[in-house]
Amino acid sequence: LVGCRAGGPGTPARTVASFFSKYEGREGFKTTEWSADLLQRLALVKAAKLLGGSELTNGITGIRSAKVISFAPTTDAARALAQQGLRQEAASILQSNKYDPISGGATRGSDYQVSVRASGDKVSEFAALGQLPDVADSFVLVAVDGNFTRSQVQALTKYLPQIVQATSK
């Protein structure tokens, strides 16, 4: 019974894309796709003002596509869905699709756990699991495709909570 519940409701998704398809449009879920142009404008302005760091700027320019699915339960049925294992289902997908957790677990200063698909220092995809701030039983999955180094991914993930919060409203 515990194994079934850990897979989320219904048949567990097997890929990140199928996870998005499974839950997109369901009650309590919001999906947002970011274009690289939008990300570049938002983050480059912040980077220039806050850090001026080349790792962040280079990471931003390496983004090809990014997608976020967030879940905030608004009804008892939606809360039940959260209890059925959304986070466990997503974590299982990342593990079975050979995403490697970035050492140190959660991103510093946030509750996001970031995993990458990489060959050496070259990262082609990263995914982050977390939750919306101040929303009980919430869930967030961020999937980003591009061309990065591990240090660029770490620089990008420092801003994930703010970007997710801004795009989830």
Coordinates of N, CA and C in Angstrom, one line a residue:
L1 N 0.8 -1.2 0.0 CA 0.0 0.0 0.0 C 0.9 1.3 0.0
V2 N 1.9 1.3 0.8 CA 2.8 2.4 0.8 C 3.4 2.7 -0.5
G3 N 3.9 1.6 -1.2 CA 4.5 1.7 -2.5 C 3.5 2.3 -3.6
C4 N 2.3 1.9 -3.5 CA 1.3 2.5 -4.4 C 1.1 4.0 -4.1
R5 N 1.0 4.4 -2.9 CA 0.8 5.8 -2.5 C 2.0 6.6 -2.9
A6 N 3.2 6.1 -2.9 CA 4.3 6.8 -3.3 C 4.4 7.2 -4.7
G7 N 3.6 6.5 -5.5 CA 3.6 6.8 -7.0 C 2.7 7.9 -7.4
G8 N 1.9 8.5 -6.5 CA 1.0 9.5 -6.9 C -0.3 8.9 -7.4
P9 N -1.3 9.7 -7.7 CA -2.6 9.1 -8.1 C -2.5 8.5 -9.5
G10 N -3.2 7.4 -9.7 CA -3.3 6.7 -11.0 C -1.9 6.1 -11.3
T11 N -1.7 5.9 -12.6 CA -0.5 5.3 -13.1 C 0.7 6.4 -13.0
P12 N 1.7 6.0 -12.3 CA 2.8 7.0 -12.2 C 3.4 7.4 -13.5
A13 N 3.8 8.7 -13.7 CA 4.4 9.1 -14.9 C 5.8 8.6 -14.9
R14 N 6.4 8.4 -16.1 CA 7.7 7.8 -16.2 C 8.8 8.8 -16.7
T15 N 8.4 10.0 -17.2 CA 9.3 11.0 -17.6 C 8.9 12.4 -17.1
V16 N 9.8 13.3 -17.1 CA 9.4 14.7 -16.7 C 8.3 15.2 -17.6
A17 N 8.4 15.0 -18.9 CA 7.3 15.5 -19.8 C 6.0 14.8 -19.5
S18 N 6.0 13.5 -19.2 CA 4.7 12.8 -18.9 C 4.1 13.3 -17.6
F19 N 5.0 13.7 -16.6 CA 4.5 14.2 -15.4 C 3.7 15.5 -15.6
F20 N 4.3 16.4 -16.5 CA 3.6 17.7 -16.8 C 2.3 17.4 -17.5
S21 N 2.3 16.4 -18.5 CA 1.1 16.1 -19.2 C 0.0 15.5 -18.3
K22 N 0.4 14.7 -17.3 CA -0.5 14.0 -16.4 C -1.3 15.0 -15.6
Y23 N -0.6 16.1 -15.1 CA -1.2 17.0 -14.1 C -1.6 18.3 -14.7
E24 N -1.1 18.7 -15.9 CA -1.5 20.0 -16.5 C -3.0 20.1 -16.6
G25 N -3.5 21.2 -16.1 CA -5.0 21.5 -16.2 C -5.8 20.9 -15.1
R26 N -5.2 20.1 -14.2 CA -6.0 19.5 -13.1 C -6.2 20.6 -12.0
E27 N -7.2 20.4 -11.2 CA -7.5 21.3 -10.1 C -6.3 21.5 -9.2
G28 N -5.9 22.8 -9.0 CA -4.8 23.2 -8.1 C -3.5 23.3 -8.8
F29 N -3.4 22.9 -10.1 CA -2.1 22.9 -10.8 C -2.1 24.1 -11.7
K30 N -0.9 24.7 -11.9 CA -0.6 25.8 -12.8 C 0.7 25.4 -13.5
T31 N 0.7 25.5 -14.8 CA 1.9 25.2 -15.6 C 2.3 26.5 -16.3
T32 N 3.5 26.8 -16.3 CA 4.1 28.0 -16.9 C 5.3 27.6 -17.8
E33 N 5.3 28.1 -19.0 CA 6.5 27.9 -19.8 C 7.2 29.2 -20.0
W34 N 8.5 29.2 -19.8 CA 9.3 30.4 -20.0 C 10.1 30.4 -21.3
S35 N 10.1 31.5 -22.0 CA 11.0 31.6 -23.1 C 12.3 32.0 -22.7
A36 N 13.3 31.7 -23.4 CA 14.7 32.1 -23.0 C 14.8 33.6 -23.0
D37 N 14.1 34.3 -24.0 CA 14.1 35.7 -24.1 C 13.6 36.4 -22.8
L38 N 12.5 35.9 -22.3 CA 11.9 36.4 -21.1 C 12.8 36.2 -19.9
L39 N 13.3 35.0 -19.8 CA 14.3 34.7 -18.7 C 15.5 35.6 -18.8
Q40 N 16.0 35.8 -20.0 CA 17.2 36.6 -20.1 C 16.9 38.0 -19.6
R41 N 15.8 38.6 -20.0 CA 15.5 39.9 -19.7 C 15.3 40.1 -18.1
L42 N 14.5 39.2 -17.6 CA 14.3 39.2 -16.1 C 15.5 39.0 -15.3
A43 N 16.2 38.0 -15.6 CA 17.4 37.6 -14.8 C 18.6 38.5 -15.1
L44 N 18.8 38.9 -16.3 CA 20.0 39.7 -16.5 C 19.9 41.1 -15.8
V45 N 18.7 41.6 -15.8 CA 18.5 42.8 -15.0 C 18.8 42.6 -13.5
K46 N 18.3 41.5 -13.0 CA 18.5 41.2 -11.6 C 20.0 40.9 -11.3
A47 N 20.6 40.2 -12.2 CA 22.0 39.8 -12.1 C 22.9 41.1 -12.1
A48 N 22.6 41.9 -13.1 CA 23.4 43.1 -13.2 C 23.3 44.0 -11.9
K49 N 22.1 44.1 -11.4 CA 21.9 44.9 -10.2 C 22.4 44.2 -8.9
L50 N 22.2 42.9 -8.8 CA 22.6 42.3 -7.6 C 24.0 41.7 -7.5
L51 N 24.4 41.0 -8.6 CA 25.6 40.3 -8.6 C 26.6 40.7 -9.6
G52 N 26.2 41.0 -10.8 CA 27.1 41.2 -11.9 C 28.0 40.0 -12.2
G53 N 27.5 38.8 -11.7 CA 28.3 37.6 -11.9 C 28.2 36.9 -13.2
S54 N 29.3 36.5 -13.8 CA 29.3 35.9 -15.1 C 28.7 34.5 -15.1
E55 N 28.8 33.7 -14.0 CA 28.2 32.4 -13.9 C 26.7 32.5 -14.1
L56 N 26.0 33.4 -13.5 CA 24.6 33.6 -13.6 C 24.3 34.1 -15.0
T57 N 24.9 35.1 -15.5 CA 24.7 35.6 -16.8 C 24.9 34.5 -17.9
N58 N 26.0 33.7 -17.8 CA 26.2 32.7 -18.8 C 25.2 31.5 -18.6
G59 N 24.8 31.3 -17.4 CA 23.7 30.3 -17.2 C 22.4 30.7 -17.9
I60 N 22.1 31.9 -17.8 CA 20.9 32.5 -18.4 C 20.9 32.3 -19.9
T61 N 22.0 32.7 -20.5 CA 22.1 32.6 -21.9 C 22.1 31.2 -22.4
G62 N 22.4 30.2 -21.5 CA 22.4 28.8 -21.9 C 21.1 28.1 -21.9
I63 N 20.0 28.8 -21.4 CA 18.7 28.2 -21.3 C 18.1 28.2 -22.7
R64 N 17.6 27.0 -23.1 CA 16.8 26.8 -24.3 C 15.3 26.8 -24.0
S65 N 14.9 26.2 -22.9 CA 13.5 26.2 -22.5 C 13.4 25.8 -21.0
A66 N 12.3 26.3 -20.5 CA 12.1 26.1 -19.0 C 10.6 25.9 -18.8
K67 N 10.2 25.0 -18.0 CA 8.8 24.8 -17.7 C 8.6 24.6 -16.2
V68 N 7.5 25.1 -15.6 CA 7.3 25.0 -14.2 C 5.8 24.5 -14.0
I69 N 5.7 23.5 -13.2 CA 4.3 23.1 -12.7 C 4.3 23.3 -11.2
S70 N 3.3 24.0 -10.8 CA 3.1 24.3 -9.4 C 1.7 23.8 -9.0
F71 N 1.6 23.4 -7.7 CA 0.4 22.9 -7.2 C 0.1 23.5 -5.8
A72 N -1.0 24.1 -5.7 CA -1.5 24.7 -4.4 C -2.9 24.1 -4.2
P73 N -3.0 23.2 -3.2 CA -4.3 22.7 -3.0 C -5.4 23.7 -2.5
T74 N -6.5 23.7 -3.1 CA -7.5 24.7 -2.8 C -8.8 24.0 -2.3
T75 N -8.9 22.7 -2.4 CA -10.1 22.0 -1.9 C -9.6 20.7 -1.2
D76 N -10.5 20.0 -0.5 CA -10.2 18.8 0.2 C -9.7 17.7 -0.8
A77 N -10.3 17.7 -2.0 CA -9.9 16.7 -3.0 C -8.4 17.0 -3.5
A78 N -8.1 18.3 -3.6 CA -6.8 18.7 -4.0 C -5.8 18.3 -2.9
R79 N -6.2 18.6 -1.6 CA -5.3 18.2 -0.5 C -5.0 16.7 -0.5
A80 N -6.1 15.9 -0.8 CA -5.9 14.5 -0.8 C -4.9 14.1 -1.9
L81 N -4.9 14.8 -3.0 CA -4.0 14.6 -4.1 C -2.5 14.8 -3.6
A82 N -2.3 15.8 -2.8 CA -1.0 16.1 -2.3 C -0.5 15.0 -1.4
Q83 N -1.4 14.4 -0.7 CA -1.1 13.3 0.2 C -0.8 12.0 -0.5
Q84 N -1.2 11.9 -1.8 CA -1.0 10.7 -2.6 C 0.4 10.6 -3.2
G85 N 1.3 11.5 -2.9 CA 2.7 11.4 -3.3 C 3.2 12.1 -4.5
L86 N 2.8 13.3 -4.7 CA 3.3 14.1 -5.9 C 4.8 14.2 -5.9
R87 N 5.3 14.6 -4.7 CA 6.8 14.8 -4.6 C 7.5 13.5 -4.8
Q88 N 7.0 12.5 -4.2 CA 7.7 11.2 -4.4 C 7.6 10.7 -5.8
E89 N 6.5 10.9 -6.5 CA 6.4 10.5 -7.9 C 7.4 11.3 -8.8
A90 N 7.5 12.6 -8.6 CA 8.5 13.4 -9.3 C 9.9 13.0 -9.0
A91 N 10.2 12.8 -7.7 CA 11.6 12.3 -7.3 C 11.9 11.0 -7.9
S92 N 11.0 10.1 -8.0 CA 11.2 8.8 -8.6 C 11.5 8.9 -10.1
I93 N 10.8 9.8 -10.8 CA 11.0 10.1 -12.2 C 12.5 10.5 -12.4
L94 N 12.9 11.5 -11.6 CA 14.3 12.0 -11.7 C 15.3 10.9 -11.5
Q95 N 15.1 10.1 -10.5 CA 16.0 9.1 -10.2 C 16.1 8.0 -11.3
S96 N 14.9 7.6 -11.8 CA 14.9 6.5 -12.8 C 15.3 7.0 -14.2
N97 N 15.3 8.4 -14.4 CA 15.8 8.9 -15.7 C 17.2 9.5 -15.5
K98 N 18.0 9.0 -14.5 CA 19.4 9.3 -14.3 C 19.7 10.8 -14.2
Y99 N 18.9 11.5 -13.4 CA 19.2 12.8 -13.0 C 20.1 12.6 -11.7
D100 N 21.2 13.3 -11.6 CA 22.0 13.2 -10.4 C 21.8 14.5 -9.5
P101 N 21.5 14.2 -8.2 CA 21.3 15.4 -7.3 C 22.6 16.2 -7.2
I102 N 22.5 17.5 -7.1 CA 23.6 18.3 -6.9 C 24.0 18.2 -5.4
S103 N 25.3 18.0 -5.2 CA 25.7 17.8 -3.8 C 25.3 18.9 -2.9
G104 N 24.9 18.5 -1.7 CA 24.5 19.5 -0.7 C 23.0 19.5 -0.6
G105 N 22.2 18.7 -1.4 CA 20.8 18.6 -1.2 C 20.1 19.9 -1.7
A106 N 19.3 20.5 -0.8 CA 18.6 21.7 -1.2 C 19.5 22.8 -1.5
T107 N 19.0 23.6 -2.4 CA 19.7 24.8 -2.8 C 19.8 25.7 -1.6
R108 N 21.0 26.3 -1.5 CA 21.2 27.2 -0.3 C 20.2 28.3 -0.3
G109 N 19.5 28.5 0.9 CA 18.5 29.5 1.0 C 17.2 29.2 0.5
S110 N 16.9 28.0 0.0 CA 15.6 27.6 -0.4 C 15.4 26.1 -0.1
D111 N 14.2 25.7 -0.4 CA 13.8 24.3 -0.1 C 13.9 23.5 -1.4
Y112 N 14.5 24.0 -2.5 CA 14.5 23.3 -3.7 C 15.7 22.2 -3.7
Q113 N 15.3 21.0 -4.2 CA 16.3 20.0 -4.4 C 16.6 19.9 -5.9
V114 N 17.8 20.1 -6.3 CA 18.1 20.3 -7.7 C 18.9 19.0 -8.2
S115 N 18.5 18.5 -9.3 CA 19.2 17.4 -10.0 C 19.5 17.7 -11.4
V116 N 20.6 17.1 -11.9 CA 21.0 17.4 -13.3 C 21.2 16.2 -14.1
R117 N 21.1 16.3 -15.4 CA 21.5 15.3 -16.4 C 22.8 15.9 -17.0
A118 N 23.9 15.2 -16.8 CA 25.1 15.8 -17.2 C 26.1 14.8 -17.7
S119 N 27.1 15.3 -18.4 CA 28.3 14.5 -18.8 C 29.5 15.3 -18.3
G120 N 30.1 14.8 -17.2 CA 31.1 15.6 -16.6 C 30.6 16.9 -16.1
D121 N 31.2 18.0 -16.5 CA 30.7 19.3 -16.0 C 29.7 19.9 -17.0
K122 N 29.4 19.3 -18.1 CA 28.4 19.8 -19.1 C 27.0 19.3 -18.7
V123 N 26.1 20.2 -18.4 CA 24.8 19.9 -18.0 C 23.8 20.2 -19.1
S124 N 23.0 19.3 -19.5 CA 22.0 19.5 -20.6 C 20.6 19.8 -20.1
E125 N 20.3 19.3 -18.9 CA 19.0 19.5 -18.2 C 19.2 19.6 -16.7
F126 N 18.3 20.4 -16.1 CA 18.3 20.3 -14.6 C 16.8 20.4 -14.2
A127 N 16.5 19.8 -13.1 CA 15.2 19.8 -12.6 C 15.3 20.2 -11.1
A128 N 14.3 20.9 -10.6 CA 14.2 21.3 -9.2 C 12.9 21.0 -8.6
L129 N 12.9 20.3 -7.4 CA 11.7 20.0 -6.7 C 11.6 20.9 -5.5
G130 N 10.5 21.5 -5.2 CA 10.3 22.4 -4.1 C 8.9 22.6 -3.7
Q131 N 8.6 23.7 -3.1 CA 7.2 24.1 -2.8 C 7.1 25.6 -2.8
L132 N 5.8 26.0 -2.9 CA 5.5 27.5 -2.9 C 5.7 28.0 -1.5
P133 N 6.3 29.2 -1.3 CA 6.4 29.7 0.0 C 5.1 30.0 0.7
D134 N 5.0 29.6 1.9 CA 3.8 29.9 2.7 C 2.5 29.2 2.2
V135 N 2.7 28.1 1.5 CA 1.5 27.3 1.0 C 1.6 25.9 1.4
A136 N 0.8 25.5 2.4 CA 0.9 24.1 3.0 C 0.6 23.1 1.9
D137 N 1.3 22.0 1.9 CA 1.0 20.9 0.9 C 1.2 21.3 -0.5
S138 N 2.0 22.4 -0.8 CA 2.2 22.8 -2.2 C 3.4 22.0 -2.8
F139 N 3.5 22.1 -4.1 CA 4.5 21.4 -4.8 C 4.9 22.2 -6.0
V140 N 6.2 22.1 -6.4 CA 6.7 22.8 -7.6 C 7.7 21.8 -8.2
L141 N 7.6 21.7 -9.5 CA 8.7 21.0 -10.3 C 9.1 22.0 -11.4
V142 N 10.4 22.3 -11.5 CA 10.9 23.1 -12.5 C 11.8 22.2 -13.4
A143 N 11.6 22.3 -14.7 CA 12.5 21.6 -15.7 C 13.1 22.5 -16.7
V144 N 14.4 22.5 -16.8 CA 15.1 23.5 -17.6 C 16.1 22.7 -18.6
D145 N 16.0 23.0 -19.9 CA 16.9 22.4 -20.9 C 17.8 23.5 -21.3
G146 N 19.0 23.1 -21.6 CA 20.0 24.1 -22.1 C 21.4 23.5 -22.1
N147 N 22.3 24.4 -22.1 CA 23.8 24.1 -22.1 C 24.4 24.9 -21.0
F148 N 24.8 24.1 -19.9 CA 25.3 24.8 -18.7 C 26.5 24.0 -18.1
T149 N 27.2 24.7 -17.2 CA 28.1 24.0 -16.3 C 27.4 23.8 -15.0
R150 N 28.0 23.0 -14.2 CA 27.4 22.7 -12.8 C 27.3 24.0 -12.0
S151 N 28.4 24.8 -12.1 CA 28.4 26.1 -11.3 C 27.4 27.1 -11.9
Q152 N 27.1 27.1 -13.2 CA 26.0 27.9 -13.7 C 24.7 27.5 -13.2
V153 N 24.5 26.2 -13.1 CA 23.2 25.6 -12.6 C 23.0 26.1 -11.2
Q154 N 24.1 26.0 -10.4 CA 24.0 26.4 -9.0 C 23.7 27.9 -8.9
A155 N 24.3 28.7 -9.8 CA 24.0 30.2 -9.8 C 22.5 30.4 -10.2
L156 N 22.0 29.7 -11.1 CA 20.6 29.9 -11.6 C 19.7 29.4 -10.5
T157 N 20.0 28.3 -9.8 CA 19.0 27.8 -8.8 C 18.9 28.7 -7.6
K158 N 19.8 29.6 -7.3 CA 19.7 30.5 -6.2 C 18.4 31.4 -6.4
Y159 N 18.0 31.7 -7.7 CA 16.9 32.6 -8.0 C 15.6 31.8 -8.2
L160 N 15.6 30.5 -8.2 CA 14.4 29.7 -8.5 C 13.2 30.1 -7.6
P161 N 13.4 30.2 -6.3 CA 12.2 30.6 -5.5 C 11.5 31.9 -6.0
Q162 N 12.3 32.9 -6.3 CA 11.8 34.2 -6.7 C 11.1 34.1 -8.0
I163 N 11.8 33.4 -9.0 CA 11.2 33.2 -10.3 C 9.9 32.4 -10.3
V164 N 9.9 31.3 -9.5 CA 8.7 30.5 -9.4 C 7.6 31.3 -8.8
Q165 N 7.9 32.0 -7.7 CA 6.8 32.8 -7.1 C 6.3 33.9 -8.0
A166 N 7.1 34.5 -8.8 CA 6.7 35.6 -9.7 C 5.8 35.0 -10.8
T167 N 6.1 33.8 -11.3 CA 5.4 33.3 -12.4 C 4.2 32.4 -12.0
S168 N 4.0 32.1 -10.7 CA 2.9 31.3 -10.2 C 1.7 32.1 -9.8
K169 N 1.7 33.4 -9.9 CA 0.6 34.3 -9.4 C -0.4 34.4 -10.5

